[in-house]
Amino acid sequence: MSTPFRSLQRTEAEARAALLTVESYDVSLDLAADEATFGSTTTIHFDSLGGPTFVDLKPVDVHRLVLNGRTLDPDTLDRGRLPLETASGPNELVVEATMRFRNDGEGLHRSVDPADGRHYVYGMSFMDAAPSVYACFDQPDLKAPYTFTVRAPEDWTVVGNAPATNPEPGLWRLGPTQPLSTYFVTVVAGPYHLVRDEHDGIPLGLSARQSLAGALEADAEELLTMTRQCFDEFHRLFGIRYPFGDYHQAFVPEFNAGAMENPGCVTFRDQLIFDTRVTRGLKMSRATTVAHEMAHQWFGNIVTPRWWDDLWLNESFAEYMGVRVTADVTEYADAWVDNSYLRRQWGLTADLGPSTHPVAGNGAADAVSALQDFDGISYAKGSTVLRQLAGRLGDETFFAGVIDHLESHRFGNATMHDLFASWEKAGAGDLAGFTDQWLRTAGPDTITLDRAAGTLLRTPPAGHPADRAHSFRVAVAREGRWEVERVAVDGPETTYDAGDAPVLIDPFNDTWAAAVPDAATVAALPALLPDVEDPALVAGAWNNVRTALHLAQVDPAALVDLAVARFPVEDTGDFPHVAVPRRTIPWLFQTLLPLAPAGSLERLHEAVVGRLATLEAGSEEQLAAFRAAIRSASDPDLLRRWTTETPEGIDADLDLRWRVLVRLAVLGATDAAELDAELAAAPTAAATVEHTRARASLPDAEAKAWAWSRFTGDVDVPNYELEAAGLGLWQPTQPELTAPYVDRYFAELPGTAAVRSGWVLAQAAEAFFPFASLERSTLDRARALLDDPALEASVRRRLADCTDRLARMLAVAEAHPR
């Protein structure tokens, strides 16, 4: 059972920051004594104006608490807070405690590699997690240098935020670091395989589990080349050298996010080390992620937001710079196209939903609510707005302002007002209007074509009045050829006469708006899109029609026609178990097909198999098409044949084998015994997750109960397996088996806050949400639960977004019954 720790309120953070200045942390961790817990001793030196405050601490047990030489009573620790009566001037706090290793991707996460039984540890201190590793004043604007001493098994290596020394077997010392916010602190420890290099005086490192050693060696040159290229470009653009010593990139197991920008030691999910063949889309996603985290070293790490209402200063900026630099200096010049597939609809869906919030000044009252705002708005919308601003100001002014901001607040904290003051100082002029319309007003404008009136209509978001001026390109199909024109929309109606020609609005993501194609354009796309060679235009077309479906303004049958005509194999880069259908092919299977007419899956399968036969052997498109063929297949014999007989150019690797096994499980053409045997034969981390998904997908009551026991916490599993269990449970073709779990979901969801917390609590709420139950009664149950004032905040936020998605799917289903 998890303790209901309190989350830091903004008002509390402001009061503590006014009282304290933290001088240093000295942290000793003993990772060698036990596999369930670890020792943590923290010495904090800080100055105070004198008076009461508290330190954050989430231990299993407390052994010693000493403030300024006086022993404190451990019983005063209350829900993660230890009250302190500080003296005026210098203070010293010593906390000796036992902490729990975690398996939810937060705190100090300990993982056992199923491939060889080796143990691995990494720290994720983000958002309320740091106090489960060490005692701290856990807020972003109380920065301090850190020194770490780590005791670990002698065959382990330890890396962290500063270069490490190993003075004796099993003992490691790191630091002191530059001043860091608490949420940046990490330690990565275990028998990791390391690759080391150097560039421009910066020591570089890569690490991954031993079972991925061969894959890391194979990927190392690409990763290191991208790192070198990005360092050179960021140094050129900012004129400020990377200041955090080593630059280590650690690929760690069971990581919740794509990556975390810890200074000196960035952590990534180790699915980004490829031990099976992947598409170019996934390689490009990795490249932009590498560049994104490197951008954070300046924007976020050198200068950090004062509070989480300015988190966009981290994420929007890193998103924009990461994609820009990837496109400009690496082999992935088409990174903006991939970003269009991966991010655009994620951001628009969030901005159109009930949880929309401004990019800036998002109202984060506490850290728990702030965590939920790490969404498509803070990433995709914010980066689009920054791209617009950079285009408006020009690079000279844009980067002059950024550099002034970084230099003025070096190793400190700042706000949006500080950044915009730097831009205005650099010659940007008055940016107040831009800020108010684009950053402080929630929701997107919707832009549609009124063909009969010859106008483009701009509709502001409901409940969020806006008066935004848009400048973007449109693509118009005239006589079978697409012509690109630029238009300016600065009022509710703008004259635009396209005649009878199909029109795609803002297909190149020049502005931030929900662009909805009219019926004539949607009807014409199946004939037009197969001949389009511009990948950005293809991505824009798919984004237009996805927005139309989200707004219930298009018949799903028309989009099946489009998918049959031009199956979007170019953009697959998805992880098999990711819950949110960001890219187009996952969206086709998870959102479109449940709403489409009977026989649509078979039509898509026939189309993709037909496309497969025309694609070059060994190409990325061929691999993507074959994956889609597996996912849409209904013939168990064909699927089993594909485990050994694949098209020329495709190897039957472990990834493809588990894709087949998951599909066979959904069809009821395998059983738990076979799946268990397959896992035993090749027990990799990826296979363990897909085994969970396949077991949960089986069409029998035992399988559904097996999956549900993970949701309730009766069976404790790591975060990836938990999510996979939820995704496997809800199969649209198994309504009789899943029907009892609809009521159980809404009855038992609130109780999950007692068995998990943080990131994974909200992730599980989404993964187990009954999207397969397209019934009005399901929607009613969801809305009723949202009215429960006792519902945990992060669960409420995720439930609200899932409820909105279900409501929109029902709106389509009711307007266009199957």
PDB file of C-alpha atoms in Angstrom, residues 282-424:
ATOM      1  CA  LEU A 282      11.419   5.060 -34.830  1.00  0.00           C
ATOM      2  CA  LYS A 283      15.055   5.891 -35.543  1.00  0.00           C
ATOM      3  CA  MET A 284      14.025   9.459 -36.282  1.00  0.00           C
ATOM      4  CA  SER A 285      12.026   9.606 -33.056  1.00  0.00           C
ATOM      5  CA  ARG A 286      15.160   8.542 -31.223  1.00  0.00           C
ATOM      6  CA  ALA A 287      17.208  11.206 -32.991  1.00  0.00           C
ATOM      7  CA  THR A 288      14.810  14.003 -32.074  1.00  0.00           C
ATOM      8  CA  THR A 289      14.646  12.692 -28.508  1.00  0.00           C
ATOM      9  CA  VAL A 290      18.456  12.825 -28.256  1.00  0.00           C
ATOM     10  CA  ALA A 291      18.441  16.394 -29.579  1.00  0.00           C
ATOM     11  CA  HIS A 292      15.497  17.360 -27.347  1.00  0.00           C
ATOM     12  CA  GLU A 293      17.350  16.271 -24.195  1.00  0.00           C
ATOM     13  CA  MET A 294      20.492  18.062 -25.335  1.00  0.00           C
ATOM     14  CA  ALA A 295      18.499  21.271 -25.821  1.00  0.00           C
ATOM     15  CA  HIS A 296      17.376  20.913 -22.205  1.00  0.00           C
ATOM     16  CA  GLN A 297      20.976  21.204 -21.037  1.00  0.00           C
ATOM     17  CA  TRP A 298      20.652  24.904 -21.830  1.00  0.00           C
ATOM     18  CA  PHE A 299      16.928  25.577 -21.561  1.00  0.00           C
ATOM     19  CA  GLY A 300      15.854  23.857 -18.384  1.00  0.00           C
ATOM     20  CA  ASN A 301      19.175  22.872 -16.855  1.00  0.00           C
ATOM     21  CA  ILE A 302      21.235  26.078 -16.991  1.00  0.00           C
ATOM     22  CA  VAL A 303      18.058  28.116 -16.442  1.00  0.00           C
ATOM     23  CA  THR A 304      15.139  26.342 -14.776  1.00  0.00           C
ATOM     24  CA  PRO A 305      11.528  27.488 -14.372  1.00  0.00           C
ATOM     25  CA  ARG A 306      10.785  28.891 -10.944  1.00  0.00           C
ATOM     26  CA  TRP A 307       7.577  26.859 -10.732  1.00  0.00           C
ATOM     27  CA  TRP A 308       5.718  24.313 -12.825  1.00  0.00           C
ATOM     28  CA  ASP A 309       3.329  26.848 -14.394  1.00  0.00           C
ATOM     29  CA  ASP A 310       6.281  27.690 -16.641  1.00  0.00           C
ATOM     30  CA  LEU A 311       7.168  24.101 -17.525  1.00  0.00           C
ATOM     31  CA  TRP A 312       6.636  25.047 -21.182  1.00  0.00           C
ATOM     32  CA  LEU A 313       9.913  27.005 -20.907  1.00  0.00           C
ATOM     33  CA  ASN A 314      11.508  23.564 -20.661  1.00  0.00           C
ATOM     34  CA  GLU A 315       9.429  21.364 -22.913  1.00  0.00           C
ATOM     35  CA  SER A 316       8.177  23.635 -25.686  1.00  0.00           C
ATOM     36  CA  PHE A 317      11.643  25.038 -26.213  1.00  0.00           C
ATOM     37  CA  ALA A 318      13.360  21.639 -26.163  1.00  0.00           C
ATOM     38  CA  GLU A 319      10.707  20.263 -28.534  1.00  0.00           C
ATOM     39  CA  TYR A 320      11.225  23.082 -31.036  1.00  0.00           C
ATOM     40  CA  MET A 321      15.007  23.075 -30.839  1.00  0.00           C
ATOM     41  CA  GLY A 322      15.256  19.292 -30.821  1.00  0.00           C
ATOM     42  CA  VAL A 323      13.348  18.880 -34.068  1.00  0.00           C
ATOM     43  CA  ARG A 324      14.949  21.920 -35.671  1.00  0.00           C
ATOM     44  CA  VAL A 325      18.506  20.833 -34.917  1.00  0.00           C
ATOM     45  CA  THR A 326      17.806  17.228 -35.947  1.00  0.00           C
ATOM     46  CA  ALA A 327      16.448  18.432 -39.281  1.00  0.00           C
ATOM     47  CA  ASP A 328      19.293  20.921 -39.806  1.00  0.00           C
ATOM     48  CA  VAL A 329      22.419  18.940 -38.935  1.00  0.00           C
ATOM     49  CA  THR A 330      21.724  15.185 -38.807  1.00  0.00           C
ATOM     50  CA  GLU A 331      20.833  12.614 -41.443  1.00  0.00           C
ATOM     51  CA  TYR A 332      17.150  13.047 -40.558  1.00  0.00           C
ATOM     52  CA  ALA A 333      16.433  16.156 -42.589  1.00  0.00           C
ATOM     53  CA  ASP A 334      12.755  15.187 -42.695  1.00  0.00           C
ATOM     54  CA  ALA A 335      12.377  15.339 -38.900  1.00  0.00           C
ATOM     55  CA  TRP A 336       9.588  17.925 -39.159  1.00  0.00           C
ATOM     56  CA  VAL A 337       7.511  15.435 -41.171  1.00  0.00           C
ATOM     57  CA  ASP A 338       7.939  12.780 -38.519  1.00  0.00           C
ATOM     58  CA  ASN A 339       7.098  15.333 -35.863  1.00  0.00           C
ATOM     59  CA  SER A 340       3.878  16.079 -37.745  1.00  0.00           C
ATOM     60  CA  TYR A 341       2.811  12.433 -37.557  1.00  0.00           C
ATOM     61  CA  LEU A 342       3.975  11.906 -33.977  1.00  0.00           C
ATOM     62  CA  ARG A 343       3.050  15.107 -32.174  1.00  0.00           C
ATOM     63  CA  ARG A 344       0.430  17.172 -34.020  1.00  0.00           C
ATOM     64  CA  GLN A 345      -2.670  15.173 -33.152  1.00  0.00           C
ATOM     65  CA  TRP A 346      -1.419  14.509 -29.638  1.00  0.00           C
ATOM     66  CA  GLY A 347      -1.333  18.228 -29.044  1.00  0.00           C
ATOM     67  CA  LEU A 348      -4.595  19.068 -30.818  1.00  0.00           C
ATOM     68  CA  THR A 349      -6.500  16.343 -29.005  1.00  0.00           C
ATOM     69  CA  ALA A 350      -5.273  17.674 -25.667  1.00  0.00           C
ATOM     70  CA  ASP A 351      -6.058  21.258 -26.636  1.00  0.00           C
ATOM     71  CA  LEU A 352      -9.581  20.347 -27.797  1.00  0.00           C
ATOM     72  CA  GLY A 353     -10.283  18.352 -24.644  1.00  0.00           C
ATOM     73  CA  PRO A 354     -11.727  19.162 -21.229  1.00  0.00           C
ATOM     74  CA  SER A 355      -8.282  19.428 -19.665  1.00  0.00           C
ATOM     75  CA  THR A 356      -7.015  22.083 -22.039  1.00  0.00           C
ATOM     76  CA  HIS A 357      -4.870  24.732 -20.404  1.00  0.00           C
ATOM     77  CA  PRO A 358      -2.759  27.666 -21.532  1.00  0.00           C
ATOM     78  CA  VAL A 359       0.737  26.881 -22.765  1.00  0.00           C
ATOM     79  CA  ALA A 360       2.069  29.329 -20.172  1.00  0.00           C
ATOM     80  CA  GLY A 361       0.625  30.094 -16.772  1.00  0.00           C
ATOM     81  CA  ASN A 362      -1.141  26.738 -16.701  1.00  0.00           C
ATOM     82  CA  GLY A 363      -2.379  27.151 -13.153  1.00  0.00           C
ATOM     83  CA  ALA A 364      -0.350  24.302 -11.651  1.00  0.00           C
ATOM     84  CA  ALA A 365      -1.312  24.604  -7.994  1.00  0.00           C
ATOM     85  CA  ASP A 366       0.857  21.668  -6.936  1.00  0.00           C
ATOM     86  CA  ALA A 367       3.365  19.191  -8.333  1.00  0.00           C
ATOM     87  CA  VAL A 368       0.788  16.421  -8.890  1.00  0.00           C
ATOM     88  CA  SER A 369      -1.383  18.617 -11.113  1.00  0.00           C
ATOM     89  CA  ALA A 370       1.702  19.932 -12.893  1.00  0.00           C
ATOM     90  CA  LEU A 371       2.712  16.391 -13.861  1.00  0.00           C
ATOM     91  CA  GLN A 372      -0.520  16.055 -15.829  1.00  0.00           C
ATOM     92  CA  ASP A 373       0.388  19.154 -17.836  1.00  0.00           C
ATOM     93  CA  PHE A 374       3.348  17.372 -19.403  1.00  0.00           C
ATOM     94  CA  ASP A 375       1.057  16.794 -22.352  1.00  0.00           C
ATOM     95  CA  GLY A 376       0.657  17.597 -26.015  1.00  0.00           C
ATOM     96  CA  ILE A 377      -0.057  21.235 -25.202  1.00  0.00           C
ATOM     97  CA  SER A 378       3.235  21.789 -23.397  1.00  0.00           C
ATOM     98  CA  TYR A 379       5.145  19.947 -26.125  1.00  0.00           C
ATOM     99  CA  ALA A 380       3.431  20.158 -29.514  1.00  0.00           C
ATOM    100  CA  LYS A 381       1.421  23.361 -29.186  1.00  0.00           C
ATOM    101  CA  GLY A 382       4.158  25.211 -27.347  1.00  0.00           C
ATOM    102  CA  SER A 383       6.816  24.237 -29.866  1.00  0.00           C
ATOM    103  CA  THR A 384       4.587  25.296 -32.774  1.00  0.00           C
ATOM    104  CA  VAL A 385       4.045  28.690 -31.136  1.00  0.00           C
ATOM    105  CA  LEU A 386       7.796  29.077 -30.598  1.00  0.00           C
ATOM    106  CA  ARG A 387       8.399  28.154 -34.229  1.00  0.00           C
ATOM    107  CA  GLN A 388       5.933  30.866 -35.241  1.00  0.00           C
ATOM    108  CA  LEU A 389       7.680  33.364 -32.973  1.00  0.00           C
ATOM    109  CA  ALA A 390      11.127  32.467 -34.310  1.00  0.00           C
ATOM    110  CA  GLY A 391       9.821  32.995 -37.840  1.00  0.00           C
ATOM    111  CA  ARG A 392       8.346  36.339 -36.864  1.00  0.00           C
ATOM    112  CA  LEU A 393      11.457  37.626 -35.064  1.00  0.00           C
ATOM    113  CA  GLY A 394      14.130  36.072 -37.241  1.00  0.00           C
ATOM    114  CA  ASP A 395      17.004  34.008 -35.888  1.00  0.00           C
ATOM    115  CA  GLU A 396      19.190  36.990 -34.981  1.00  0.00           C
ATOM    116  CA  THR A 397      16.669  38.483 -32.563  1.00  0.00           C
ATOM    117  CA  PHE A 398      15.280  35.138 -31.426  1.00  0.00           C
ATOM    118  CA  PHE A 399      18.647  33.751 -30.339  1.00  0.00           C
ATOM    119  CA  ALA A 400      19.920  37.076 -29.013  1.00  0.00           C
ATOM    120  CA  GLY A 401      17.005  37.019 -26.588  1.00  0.00           C
ATOM    121  CA  VAL A 402      17.599  33.380 -25.660  1.00  0.00           C
ATOM    122  CA  ILE A 403      21.288  33.989 -25.001  1.00  0.00           C
ATOM    123  CA  ASP A 404      20.539  37.035 -22.863  1.00  0.00           C
ATOM    124  CA  HIS A 405      18.057  34.943 -20.882  1.00  0.00           C
ATOM    125  CA  LEU A 406      20.548  32.119 -20.343  1.00  0.00           C
ATOM    126  CA  GLU A 407      23.356  34.440 -19.323  1.00  0.00           C
ATOM    127  CA  SER A 408      21.198  36.605 -17.057  1.00  0.00           C
ATOM    128  CA  HIS A 409      19.876  33.640 -15.062  1.00  0.00           C
ATOM    129  CA  ARG A 410      22.776  31.188 -15.333  1.00  0.00           C
ATOM    130  CA  PHE A 411      22.331  28.257 -12.911  1.00  0.00           C
ATOM    131  CA  GLY A 412      19.265  29.982 -11.503  1.00  0.00           C
ATOM    132  CA  ASN A 413      15.539  30.111 -12.079  1.00  0.00           C
ATOM    133  CA  ALA A 414      13.396  32.342 -14.247  1.00  0.00           C
ATOM    134  CA  THR A 415       9.867  32.944 -15.505  1.00  0.00           C
ATOM    135  CA  MET A 416       8.166  33.550 -18.821  1.00  0.00           C
ATOM    136  CA  HIS A 417       8.293  37.289 -18.107  1.00  0.00           C
ATOM    137  CA  ASP A 418      12.071  37.079 -17.835  1.00  0.00           C
ATOM    138  CA  LEU A 419      12.364  35.364 -21.216  1.00  0.00           C
ATOM    139  CA  PHE A 420      10.063  37.771 -23.021  1.00  0.00           C
ATOM    140  CA  ALA A 421      11.876  40.705 -21.440  1.00  0.00           C
ATOM    141  CA  SER A 422      15.091  39.336 -22.950  1.00  0.00           C
ATOM    142  CA  TRP A 423      13.462  39.078 -26.392  1.00  0.00           C
ATOM    143  CA  GLU A 424      12.090  42.600 -26.164  1.00  0.00           C
TER     144      GLU A 424
END
